[in-house]
């Protein structure tokens, strides 16, 4: 009977210890899921000075730093967009796969494109003027002159633009 009581006590203590470790792990899992979905307001509370508490502190710090960095990137992106929108020139940025990363309103107007839906699409699909796509591809490869005049066909007559491209 004494051995049975000791075994029951040991199982009870093991259950309490398991729950004490499982709760913070469940909270950290929920926090990681919140961070993954873009919510940084959740914190993990863990009492004690063990490895679980250290991990909880590290997750809380990571969440705070990640929120600050994302905020700073969003601010920089908005500032860049404001600068590009206010420019008197059309500005286009493409990636290594010739897909549009950005174009300001004037560039969209020149190319006859929609600045909101064009990013992510191939430049040749958006520009629809072979001279523009060709000049950007040549500049990107470094094999051709980067400054040229291009005629853009319009109903009222061709519009001549000066295109400056750089890699």
mmCIF file of C-alpha atoms in Angstrom, residues 94 132-148 163-167:
data_model
loop_
_atom_site.group_PDB
_atom_site.id
_atom_site.type_symbol
_atom_site.label_atom_id
_atom_site.label_comp_id
_atom_site.label_asym_id
_atom_site.label_seq_id
_atom_site.Cartn_x
_atom_site.Cartn_y
_atom_site.Cartn_z
ATOM 1 C CA UNK A 94 12.238 46.071 -62.494
ATOM 2 C CA UNK A 132 10.835 50.603 -73.559
ATOM 3 C CA UNK A 133 11.152 46.927 -72.695
ATOM 4 C CA UNK A 134 14.169 46.542 -74.996
ATOM 5 C CA UNK A 135 15.959 49.577 -73.535
ATOM 6 C CA UNK A 136 15.428 48.366 -69.971
ATOM 7 C CA UNK A 137 16.611 44.856 -70.823
ATOM 8 C CA UNK A 138 19.703 46.249 -72.592
ATOM 9 C CA UNK A 139 20.550 48.518 -69.666
ATOM 10 C CA UNK A 140 20.101 45.668 -67.232
ATOM 11 C CA UNK A 141 22.496 43.485 -69.207
ATOM 12 C CA UNK A 142 24.962 46.369 -69.622
ATOM 13 C CA UNK A 143 25.353 45.735 -73.332
ATOM 14 C CA UNK A 144 23.725 48.788 -74.880
ATOM 15 C CA UNK A 145 23.361 52.520 -74.647
ATOM 16 C CA UNK A 146 21.291 53.504 -71.655
ATOM 17 C CA UNK A 147 19.887 56.742 -73.010
ATOM 18 C CA UNK A 148 17.623 56.767 -76.030
ATOM 19 C CA UNK A 163 14.467 57.076 -71.728
ATOM 20 C CA UNK A 164 17.383 56.873 -69.288
ATOM 21 C CA UNK A 165 17.976 53.378 -67.968
ATOM 22 C CA UNK A 166 20.521 52.119 -65.501
ATOM 23 C CA UNK A 167 21.171 48.690 -63.987
#
